[in-house]
CSV table of C-alpha atoms in Angstrom, one decimal:
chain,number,residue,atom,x,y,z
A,25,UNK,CA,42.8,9.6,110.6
A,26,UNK,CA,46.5,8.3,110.4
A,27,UNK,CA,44.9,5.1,108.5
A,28,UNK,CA,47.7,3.2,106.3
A,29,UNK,CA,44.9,1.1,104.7
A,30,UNK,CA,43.0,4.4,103.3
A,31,UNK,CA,46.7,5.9,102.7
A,32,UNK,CA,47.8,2.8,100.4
A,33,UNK,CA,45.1,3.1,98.5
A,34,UNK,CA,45.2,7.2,98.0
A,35,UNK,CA,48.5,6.7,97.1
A,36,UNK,CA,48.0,3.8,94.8
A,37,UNK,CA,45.2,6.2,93.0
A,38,UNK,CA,47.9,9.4,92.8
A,39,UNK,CA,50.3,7.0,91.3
A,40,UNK,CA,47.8,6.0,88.4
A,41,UNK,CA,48.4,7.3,85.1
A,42,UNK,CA,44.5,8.2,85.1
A,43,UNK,CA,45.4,10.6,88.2
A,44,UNK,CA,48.5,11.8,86.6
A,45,UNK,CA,46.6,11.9,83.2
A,46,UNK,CA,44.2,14.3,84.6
A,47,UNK,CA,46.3,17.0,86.5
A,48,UNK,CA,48.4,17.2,83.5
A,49,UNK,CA,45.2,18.0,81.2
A,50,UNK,CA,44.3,20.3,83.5
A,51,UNK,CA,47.3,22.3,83.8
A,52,UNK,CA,47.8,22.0,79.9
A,53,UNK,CA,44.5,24.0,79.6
A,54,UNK,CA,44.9,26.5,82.3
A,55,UNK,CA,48.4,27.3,81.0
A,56,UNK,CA,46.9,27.4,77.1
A,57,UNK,CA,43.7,29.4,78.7
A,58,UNK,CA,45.9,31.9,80.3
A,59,UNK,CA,48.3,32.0,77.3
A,60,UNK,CA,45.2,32.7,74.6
A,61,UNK,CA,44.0,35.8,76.9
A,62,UNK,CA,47.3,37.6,77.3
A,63,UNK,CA,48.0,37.0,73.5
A,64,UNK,CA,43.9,38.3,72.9
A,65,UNK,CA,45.0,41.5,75.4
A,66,UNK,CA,48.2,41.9,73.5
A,67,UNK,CA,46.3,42.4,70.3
A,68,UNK,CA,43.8,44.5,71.7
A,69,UNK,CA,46.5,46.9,73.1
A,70,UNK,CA,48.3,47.0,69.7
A,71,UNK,CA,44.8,47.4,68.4
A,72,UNK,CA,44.4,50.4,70.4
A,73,UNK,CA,48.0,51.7,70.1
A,74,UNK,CA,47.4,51.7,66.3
A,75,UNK,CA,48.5,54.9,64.7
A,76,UNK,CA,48.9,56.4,68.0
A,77,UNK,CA,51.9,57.3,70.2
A,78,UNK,CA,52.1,55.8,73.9
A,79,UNK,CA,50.9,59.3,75.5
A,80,UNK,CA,47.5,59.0,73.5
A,81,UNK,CA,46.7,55.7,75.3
A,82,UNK,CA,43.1,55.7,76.5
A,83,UNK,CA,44.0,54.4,79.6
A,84,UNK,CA,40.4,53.1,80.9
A,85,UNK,CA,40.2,51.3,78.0
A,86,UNK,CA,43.4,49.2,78.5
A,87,UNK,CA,42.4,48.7,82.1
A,88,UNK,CA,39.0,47.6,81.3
A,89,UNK,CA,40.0,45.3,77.5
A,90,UNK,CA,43.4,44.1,78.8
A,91,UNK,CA,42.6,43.7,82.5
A,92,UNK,CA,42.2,42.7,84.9
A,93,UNK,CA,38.7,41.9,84.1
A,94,UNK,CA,39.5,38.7,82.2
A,95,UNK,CA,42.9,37.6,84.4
A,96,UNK,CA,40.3,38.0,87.8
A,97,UNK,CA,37.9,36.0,86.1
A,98,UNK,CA,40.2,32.8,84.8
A,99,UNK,CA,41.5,33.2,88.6
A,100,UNK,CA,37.7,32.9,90.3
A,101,UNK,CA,37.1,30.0,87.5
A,102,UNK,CA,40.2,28.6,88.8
A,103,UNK,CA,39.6,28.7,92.4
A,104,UNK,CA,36.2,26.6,92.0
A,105,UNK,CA,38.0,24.7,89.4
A,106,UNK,CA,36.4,20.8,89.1
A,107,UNK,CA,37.1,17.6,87.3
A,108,UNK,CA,34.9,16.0,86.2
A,109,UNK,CA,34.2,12.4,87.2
A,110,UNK,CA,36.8,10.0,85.4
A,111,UNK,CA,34.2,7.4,84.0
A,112,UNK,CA,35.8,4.9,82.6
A,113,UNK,CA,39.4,4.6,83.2
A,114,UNK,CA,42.0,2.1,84.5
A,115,UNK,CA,41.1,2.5,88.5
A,116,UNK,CA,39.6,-0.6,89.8
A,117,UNK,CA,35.7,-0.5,90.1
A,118,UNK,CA,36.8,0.0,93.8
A,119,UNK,CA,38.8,2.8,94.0
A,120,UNK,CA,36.1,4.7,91.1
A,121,UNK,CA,34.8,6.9,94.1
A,122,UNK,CA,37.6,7.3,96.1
A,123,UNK,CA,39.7,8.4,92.5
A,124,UNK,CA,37.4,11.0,91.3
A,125,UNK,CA,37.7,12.4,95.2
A,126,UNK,CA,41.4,12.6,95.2
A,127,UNK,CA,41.4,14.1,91.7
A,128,UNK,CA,39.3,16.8,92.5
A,129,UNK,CA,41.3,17.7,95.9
A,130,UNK,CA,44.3,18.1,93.7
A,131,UNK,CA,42.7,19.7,90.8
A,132,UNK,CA,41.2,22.0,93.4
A,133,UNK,CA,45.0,22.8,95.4
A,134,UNK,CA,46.7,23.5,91.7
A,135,UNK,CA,43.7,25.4,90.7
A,136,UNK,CA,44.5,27.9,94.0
A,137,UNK,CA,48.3,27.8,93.3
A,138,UNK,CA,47.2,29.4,89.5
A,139,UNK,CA,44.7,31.4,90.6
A,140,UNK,CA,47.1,33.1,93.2
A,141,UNK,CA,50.0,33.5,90.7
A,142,UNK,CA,47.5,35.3,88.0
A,143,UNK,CA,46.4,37.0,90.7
A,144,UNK,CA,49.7,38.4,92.1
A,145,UNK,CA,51.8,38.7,88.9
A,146,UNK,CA,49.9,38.9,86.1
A,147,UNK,CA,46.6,41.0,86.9
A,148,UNK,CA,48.5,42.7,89.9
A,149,UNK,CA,51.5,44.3,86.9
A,150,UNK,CA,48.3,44.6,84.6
A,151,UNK,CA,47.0,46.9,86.8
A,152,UNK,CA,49.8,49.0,87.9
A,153,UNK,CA,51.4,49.3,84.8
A,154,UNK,CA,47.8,50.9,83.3
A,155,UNK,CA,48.2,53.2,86.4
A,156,UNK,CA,51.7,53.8,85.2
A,157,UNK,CA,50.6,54.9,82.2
A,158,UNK,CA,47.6,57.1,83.3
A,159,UNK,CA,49.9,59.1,85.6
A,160,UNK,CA,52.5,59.4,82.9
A,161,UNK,CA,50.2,60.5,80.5
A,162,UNK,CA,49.2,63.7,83.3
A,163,UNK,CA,52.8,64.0,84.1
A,164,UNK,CA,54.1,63.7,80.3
A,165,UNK,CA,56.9,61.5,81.5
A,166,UNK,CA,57.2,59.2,78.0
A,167,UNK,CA,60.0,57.3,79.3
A,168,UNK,CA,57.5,55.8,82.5
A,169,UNK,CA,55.2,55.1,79.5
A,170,UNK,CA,57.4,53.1,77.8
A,171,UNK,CA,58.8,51.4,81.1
A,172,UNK,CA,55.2,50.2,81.9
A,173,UNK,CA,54.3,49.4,77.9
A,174,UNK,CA,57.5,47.3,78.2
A,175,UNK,CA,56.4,45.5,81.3
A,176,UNK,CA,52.8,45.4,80.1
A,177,UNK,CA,54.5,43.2,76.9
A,178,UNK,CA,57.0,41.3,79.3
A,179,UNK,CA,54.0,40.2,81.3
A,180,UNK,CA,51.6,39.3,77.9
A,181,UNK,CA,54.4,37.8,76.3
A,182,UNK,CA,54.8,35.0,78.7
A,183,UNK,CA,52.3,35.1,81.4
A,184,UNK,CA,53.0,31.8,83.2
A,185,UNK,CA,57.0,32.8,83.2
A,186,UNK,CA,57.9,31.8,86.9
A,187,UNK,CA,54.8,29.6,87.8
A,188,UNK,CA,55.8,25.9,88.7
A,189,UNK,CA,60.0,26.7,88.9
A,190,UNK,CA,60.4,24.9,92.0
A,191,UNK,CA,63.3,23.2,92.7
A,192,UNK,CA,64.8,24.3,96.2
A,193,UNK,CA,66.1,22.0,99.0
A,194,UNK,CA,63.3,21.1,101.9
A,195,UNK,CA,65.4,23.9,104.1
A,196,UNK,CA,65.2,26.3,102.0
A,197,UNK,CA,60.8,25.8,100.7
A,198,UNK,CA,60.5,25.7,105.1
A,199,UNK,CA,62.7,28.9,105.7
A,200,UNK,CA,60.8,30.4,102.4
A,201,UNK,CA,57.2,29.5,104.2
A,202,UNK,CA,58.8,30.5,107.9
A,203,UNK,CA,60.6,34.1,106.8
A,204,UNK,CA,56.9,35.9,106.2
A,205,UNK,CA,55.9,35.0,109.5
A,206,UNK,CA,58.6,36.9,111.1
A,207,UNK,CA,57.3,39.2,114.3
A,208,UNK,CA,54.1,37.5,114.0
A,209,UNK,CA,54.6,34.1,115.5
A,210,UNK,CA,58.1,32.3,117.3
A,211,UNK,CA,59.0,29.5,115.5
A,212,UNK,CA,61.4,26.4,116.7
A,213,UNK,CA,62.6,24.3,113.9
A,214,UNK,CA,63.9,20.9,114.2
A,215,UNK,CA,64.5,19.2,110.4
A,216,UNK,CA,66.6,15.7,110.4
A,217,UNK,CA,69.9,16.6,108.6
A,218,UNK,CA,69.3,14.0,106.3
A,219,UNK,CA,65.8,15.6,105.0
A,220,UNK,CA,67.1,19.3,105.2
A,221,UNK,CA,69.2,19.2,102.3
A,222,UNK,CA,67.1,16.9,100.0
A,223,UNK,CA,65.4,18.1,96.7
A,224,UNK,CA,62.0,16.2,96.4
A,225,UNK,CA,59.4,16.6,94.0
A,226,UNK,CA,57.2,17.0,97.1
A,227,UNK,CA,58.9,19.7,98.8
A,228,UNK,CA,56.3,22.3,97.9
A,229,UNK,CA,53.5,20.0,98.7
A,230,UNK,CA,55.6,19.7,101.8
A,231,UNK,CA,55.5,23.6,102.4
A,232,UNK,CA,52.2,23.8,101.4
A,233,UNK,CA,51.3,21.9,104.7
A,234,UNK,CA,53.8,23.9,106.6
A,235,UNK,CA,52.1,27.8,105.1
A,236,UNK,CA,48.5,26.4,105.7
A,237,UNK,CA,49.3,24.8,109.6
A,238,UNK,CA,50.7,28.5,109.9
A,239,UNK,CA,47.9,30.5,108.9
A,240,UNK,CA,45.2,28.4,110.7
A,241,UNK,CA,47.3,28.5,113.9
A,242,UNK,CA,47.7,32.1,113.6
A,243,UNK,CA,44.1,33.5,112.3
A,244,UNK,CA,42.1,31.0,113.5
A,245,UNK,CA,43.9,29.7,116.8
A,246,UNK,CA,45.7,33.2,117.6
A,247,UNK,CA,48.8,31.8,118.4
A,248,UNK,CA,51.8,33.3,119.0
A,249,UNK,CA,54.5,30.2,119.0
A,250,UNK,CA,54.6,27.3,117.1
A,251,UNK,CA,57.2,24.3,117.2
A,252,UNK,CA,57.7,22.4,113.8
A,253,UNK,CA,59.6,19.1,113.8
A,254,UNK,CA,60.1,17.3,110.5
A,255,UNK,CA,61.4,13.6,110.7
A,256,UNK,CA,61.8,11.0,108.5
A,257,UNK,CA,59.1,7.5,109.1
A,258,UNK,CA,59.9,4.3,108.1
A,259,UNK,CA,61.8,4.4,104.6
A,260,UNK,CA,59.7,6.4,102.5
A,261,UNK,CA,57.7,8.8,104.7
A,262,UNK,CA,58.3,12.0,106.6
A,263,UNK,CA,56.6,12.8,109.6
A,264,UNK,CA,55.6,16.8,110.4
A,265,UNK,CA,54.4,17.6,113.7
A,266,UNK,CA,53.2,21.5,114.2
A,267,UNK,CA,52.5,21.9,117.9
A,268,UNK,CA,51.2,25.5,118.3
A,269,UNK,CA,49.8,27.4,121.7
A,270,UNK,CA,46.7,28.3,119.9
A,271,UNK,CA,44.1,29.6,122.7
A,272,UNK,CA,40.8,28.7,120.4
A,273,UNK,CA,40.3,25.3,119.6
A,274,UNK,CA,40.1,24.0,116.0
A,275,UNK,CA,36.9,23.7,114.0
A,276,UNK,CA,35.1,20.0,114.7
A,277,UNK,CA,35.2,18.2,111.6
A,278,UNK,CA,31.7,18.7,110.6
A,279,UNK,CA,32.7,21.9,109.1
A,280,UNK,CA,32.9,22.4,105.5
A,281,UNK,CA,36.0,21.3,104.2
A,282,UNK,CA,38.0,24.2,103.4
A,283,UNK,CA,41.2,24.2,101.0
A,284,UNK,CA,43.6,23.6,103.8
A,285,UNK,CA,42.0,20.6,105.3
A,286,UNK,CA,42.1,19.6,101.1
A,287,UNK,CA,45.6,20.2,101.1
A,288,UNK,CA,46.5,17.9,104.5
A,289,UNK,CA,44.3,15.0,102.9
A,290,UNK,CA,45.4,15.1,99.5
A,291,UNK,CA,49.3,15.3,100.2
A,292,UNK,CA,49.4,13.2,102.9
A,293,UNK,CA,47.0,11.0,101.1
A,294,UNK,CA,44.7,11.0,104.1
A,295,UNK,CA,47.3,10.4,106.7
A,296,UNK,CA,46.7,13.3,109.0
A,297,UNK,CA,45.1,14.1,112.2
A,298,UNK,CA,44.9,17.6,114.2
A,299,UNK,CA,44.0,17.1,118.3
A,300,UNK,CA,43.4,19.6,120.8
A,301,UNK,CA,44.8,18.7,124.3
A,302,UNK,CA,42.7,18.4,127.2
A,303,UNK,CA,45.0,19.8,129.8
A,304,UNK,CA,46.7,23.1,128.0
A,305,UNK,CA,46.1,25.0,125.7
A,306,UNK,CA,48.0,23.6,123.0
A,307,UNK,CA,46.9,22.3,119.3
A,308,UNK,CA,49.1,19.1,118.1
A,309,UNK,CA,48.8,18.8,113.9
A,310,UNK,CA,50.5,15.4,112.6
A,311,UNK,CA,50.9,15.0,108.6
A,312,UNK,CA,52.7,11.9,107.2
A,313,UNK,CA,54.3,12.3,103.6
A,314,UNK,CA,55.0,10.2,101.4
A,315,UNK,CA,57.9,10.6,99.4
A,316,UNK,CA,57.0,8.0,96.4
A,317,UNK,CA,55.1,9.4,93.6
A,318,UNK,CA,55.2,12.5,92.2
A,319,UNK,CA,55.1,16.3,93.3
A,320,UNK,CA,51.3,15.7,92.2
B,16,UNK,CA,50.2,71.7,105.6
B,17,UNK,CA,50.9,67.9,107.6
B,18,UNK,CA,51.4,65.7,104.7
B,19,UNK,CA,49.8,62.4,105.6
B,20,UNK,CA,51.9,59.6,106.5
B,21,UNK,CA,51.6,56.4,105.2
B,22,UNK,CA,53.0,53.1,104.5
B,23,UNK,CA,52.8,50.8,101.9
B,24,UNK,CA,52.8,46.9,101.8
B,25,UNK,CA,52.7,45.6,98.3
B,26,UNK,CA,55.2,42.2,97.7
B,27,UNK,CA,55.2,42.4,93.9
B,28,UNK,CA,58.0,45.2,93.4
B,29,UNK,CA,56.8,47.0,90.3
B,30,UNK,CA,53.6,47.7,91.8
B,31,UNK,CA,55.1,48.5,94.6
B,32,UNK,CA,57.3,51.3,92.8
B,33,UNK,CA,54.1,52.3,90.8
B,34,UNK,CA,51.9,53.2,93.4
B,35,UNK,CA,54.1,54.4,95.8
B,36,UNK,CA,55.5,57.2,93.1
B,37,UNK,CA,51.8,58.0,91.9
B,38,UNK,CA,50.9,58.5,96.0
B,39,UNK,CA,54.1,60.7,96.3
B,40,UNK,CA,52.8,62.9,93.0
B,41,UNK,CA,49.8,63.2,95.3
B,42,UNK,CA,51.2,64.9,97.8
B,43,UNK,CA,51.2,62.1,100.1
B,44,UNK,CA,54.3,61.2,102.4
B,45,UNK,CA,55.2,57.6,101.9
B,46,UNK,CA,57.3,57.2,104.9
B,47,UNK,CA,58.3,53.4,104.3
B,48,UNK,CA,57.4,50.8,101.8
B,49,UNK,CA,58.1,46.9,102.3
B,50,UNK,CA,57.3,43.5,100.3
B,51,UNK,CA,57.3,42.5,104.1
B,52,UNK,CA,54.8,42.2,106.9
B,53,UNK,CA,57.5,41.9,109.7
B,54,UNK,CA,59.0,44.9,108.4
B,55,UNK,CA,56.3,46.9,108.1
B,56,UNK,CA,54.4,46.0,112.3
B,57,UNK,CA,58.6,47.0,112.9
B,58,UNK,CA,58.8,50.5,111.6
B,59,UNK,CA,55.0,50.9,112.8
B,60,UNK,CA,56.1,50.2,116.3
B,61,UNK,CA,58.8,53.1,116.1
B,62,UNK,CA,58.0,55.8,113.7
B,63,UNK,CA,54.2,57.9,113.3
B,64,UNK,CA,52.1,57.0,110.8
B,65,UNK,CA,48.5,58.1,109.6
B,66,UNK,CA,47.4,55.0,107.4
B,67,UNK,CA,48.7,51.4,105.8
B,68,UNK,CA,48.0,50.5,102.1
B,69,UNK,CA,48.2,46.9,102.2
B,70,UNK,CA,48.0,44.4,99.3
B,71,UNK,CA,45.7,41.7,99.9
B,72,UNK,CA,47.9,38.8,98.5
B,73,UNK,CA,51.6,38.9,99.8
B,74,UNK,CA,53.0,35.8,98.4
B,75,UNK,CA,53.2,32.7,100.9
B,76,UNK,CA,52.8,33.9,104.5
B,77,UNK,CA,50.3,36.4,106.2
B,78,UNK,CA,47.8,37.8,103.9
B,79,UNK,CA,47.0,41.4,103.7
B,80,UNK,CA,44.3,41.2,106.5
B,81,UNK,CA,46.8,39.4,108.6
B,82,UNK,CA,48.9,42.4,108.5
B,83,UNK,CA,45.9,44.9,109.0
B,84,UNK,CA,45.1,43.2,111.8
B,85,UNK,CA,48.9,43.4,113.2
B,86,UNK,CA,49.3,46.9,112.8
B,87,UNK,CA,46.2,48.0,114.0
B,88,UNK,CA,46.9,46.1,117.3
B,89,UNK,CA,50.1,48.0,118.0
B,90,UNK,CA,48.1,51.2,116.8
B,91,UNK,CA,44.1,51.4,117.1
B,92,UNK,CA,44.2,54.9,115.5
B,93,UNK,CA,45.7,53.4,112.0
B,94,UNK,CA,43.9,54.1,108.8
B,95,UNK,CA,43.9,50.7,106.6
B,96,UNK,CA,42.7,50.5,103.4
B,97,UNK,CA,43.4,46.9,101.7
B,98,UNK,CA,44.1,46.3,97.8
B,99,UNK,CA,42.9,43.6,96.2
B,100,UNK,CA,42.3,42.4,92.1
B,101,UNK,CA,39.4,40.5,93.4
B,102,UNK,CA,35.9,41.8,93.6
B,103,UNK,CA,35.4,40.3,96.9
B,104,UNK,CA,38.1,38.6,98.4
B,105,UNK,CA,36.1,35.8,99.7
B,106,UNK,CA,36.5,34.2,96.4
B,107,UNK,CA,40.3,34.1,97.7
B,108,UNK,CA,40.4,32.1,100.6
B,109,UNK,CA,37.5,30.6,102.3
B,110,UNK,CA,38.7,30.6,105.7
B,111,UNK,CA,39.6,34.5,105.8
B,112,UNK,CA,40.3,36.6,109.0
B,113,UNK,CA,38.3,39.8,109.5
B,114,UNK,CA,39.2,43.2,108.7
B,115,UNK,CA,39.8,45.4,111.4
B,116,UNK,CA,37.0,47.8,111.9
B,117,UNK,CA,36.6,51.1,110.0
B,118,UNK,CA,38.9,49.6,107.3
B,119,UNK,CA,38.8,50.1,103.6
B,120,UNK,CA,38.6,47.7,101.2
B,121,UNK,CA,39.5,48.9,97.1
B,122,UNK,CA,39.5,46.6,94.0
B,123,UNK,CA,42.9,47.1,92.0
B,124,UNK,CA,41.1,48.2,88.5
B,125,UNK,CA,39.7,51.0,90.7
B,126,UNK,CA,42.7,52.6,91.0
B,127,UNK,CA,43.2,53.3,87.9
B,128,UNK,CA,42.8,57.6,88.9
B,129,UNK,CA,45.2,57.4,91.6
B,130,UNK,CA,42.8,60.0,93.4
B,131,UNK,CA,40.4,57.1,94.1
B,132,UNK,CA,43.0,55.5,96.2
B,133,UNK,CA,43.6,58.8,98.0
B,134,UNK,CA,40.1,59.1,99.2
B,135,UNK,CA,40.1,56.1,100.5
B,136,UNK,CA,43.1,56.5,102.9
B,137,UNK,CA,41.6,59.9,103.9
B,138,UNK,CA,38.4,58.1,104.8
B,139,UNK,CA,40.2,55.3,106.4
B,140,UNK,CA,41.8,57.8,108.8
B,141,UNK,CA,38.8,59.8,109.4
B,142,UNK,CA,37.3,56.7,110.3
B,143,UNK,CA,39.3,56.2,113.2
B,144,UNK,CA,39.0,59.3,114.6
């Protein structure tokens, strides 16, 4: 799978303003889409609030009108999310098919990253704050009702506040992927010196790679200890090698492919390859980067 | 009465706060809460406890089930009962682990009476015994 040929290309495509075109349009509507329903649940909340003080909330009508009904449901949209086939564009007639795959695989990973965030910030404070409120309410604690009305505003306010701020060395995204894993799984680190300390556009992509090798090595291999060497290849590439001591083999590659194996093709524009050896029980994942282009 | 002992893994810190002081009005004894899988298998490993309430999505790193599945390997006695804003968390992640058995699985907007939630960690510890 480590195919330059079929990596030139990918890249060439995700360099193409019709590539960068598309994930933009798509992450303009998801962030207007997610803006318009916290500014509709704001209203409705005021709506409801009308004329009444905090304590007089009705509670389970917040929770079902502001919540988490319609943030779950942009996140479900968002993790099938599709584009959909580019047509006409600037891609030569040759790379048509190959463009409208590579789209999609990154439409698809930033569709996850969004659906995630709403998820975990945005529904998840939805939700506790109408909780806050409910209990308050028994409790008759107006100062918790205001706390949670005032997060409940933060939240609507600016929903996408936070999503996208990424701009940490490639140390510090690894360590940030690494930390959660703690007790769970040994880790050895080697990072060249010169990489450790740089700030790419592709670092999250980067750690991305790292989170996913982790979780399949740990829920689907059961490993307990992982090495992780990062090096740079050639002048533009970096080369990540996750050698783990998984005791159940990977899935064959006739397997549906699943968002992980999405992100390993899409950000290393196909230059990846995971073997099992024959003589220990030990899983060996290569991913080469590329560090032209963009975090896309 | 033995208040039940439980522990709470929930990374987003105001919901964290939330429904560890609504379990507390319950009369439940939240013995340790933690944005932090690591630090939650830890305290497992040392201290008694009846039952876990874990948040399915923890940020980067282990998932909710991930962690389920660690503490009820150092403890096959723990009640679990996962959290999660999705109707079936499937639509999360493809790919997901198993829940260990006799676990208890509660969308978020359910919560909403707190005594919902508390039902289910009394059935996830009945479960297991």
């Amino acid at each position: 799978m480590l195919n330059s040929k079929i990596g030139d290309q990918r890249l060439k495509i995700r360099s193409s303003e019709l590539f960068q075109q598309s994930i933009r349009k798509f992450e303009d509507e998801t962030r207007q889409e997610l803006d318009r329903l916290a500014s509709e649940v704001n209203k409705q909340l005021r709506g409801l609030a009308n004329g009444k003080t905090a304590a007089e909330l009705p509670v389970a009508n917040i929770l079902e009108v502001i919540g988490t009904k319609a943030f779950r449901d942009l996140s479900i949209s968002l993790e099938n999310a599709t584009f959909p086939n580019p047509g006409a564009s600037t891609l030569a007639e040759e790379d048509l098919e190959l463009g409208a795959r590579v789209i999609n695989e990154k439409i698809q990973i930033i569709g996850h990253r969004w659906a995630v965030f709403i998820h975990g910030r945005v529904q998840t404070r939805v939700s506790a704050a109408a909780l806050m409120i409910e209990e308050a309410n028994k409790a008759g604690d107006s100062a918790a009702i205001s706390e949670a009305i005032k997060m409940l505003n933060e939240i609507l306010n600016d929903p996408a506040s936070g999503f996208g701020s990424h701009s940490q060395s490639l140390e510090d995204e690894i360590t940030a992927r690494l930390n959660p894993w703690e007790g769970l799984l040994d880790v050895e680190l080697a990072i060249s010196p010169e990489l450790s300390t740089q700030k790419s556009p592709r670092n999250q992509d980067i750690g991305e790679v790292i989170g996913e090798a982790i979780s399949n090595a740990v829920r689907h291999g059961l490993a307990r200890k992982l090495t992780l060497n990062i090096a740079p290849l050639g002048e533009n590439n970096i080369s990540i090698t996750i050698e783990d001591d998984a005791t159940e083999a990977p899935p064959n590659e006739n397997i549906k492919m699943g968002l992980g194996t999405k992100i390993f093709e899409s950000v290393s524009d196909g230059r990846w390859e995971l073997k099992r050896s024959n003589t220990e029980s030990k899983t060996i994942l290569t991913v080469v980067i590329s560090l032209d282009g963009t975090a896309n | 009465m033995k208040k039940t002992k439980v522990i709470l893994i929930e990374d987003e810190e105001f919901t964290r706060t939330t429904i560890r002081t609504a379990l507390i009005q319950q009369g439940l004894d939240i013995v340790f809460d933690t944005d932090r899988v690591s630090a939650a298998v830890e305290f497992a490993k040392r201290n008694e406890i009846d039952a876990a309430v874990i948040d399915y999505n923890l940020g980067n790193g282990p998932t909710g089930i991930d962690a389920a599945n660690a503490l009820r390997k150092n403890d096959p006695e723990l009640g679990i009962v996962l959290l999660t804003a999705f109707l079936n968390p499937l639509q999360l992640e493809s790919k997901m682990a198993k829940l260990p058995r006799g676990s208890k699985y509660l969308i978020k907007h359910s919560v909403s009476e707190i005594s919902v939630l508390v039902r289910e960690i009394e059935a996830a510890i009945s479960a297991k015994k």
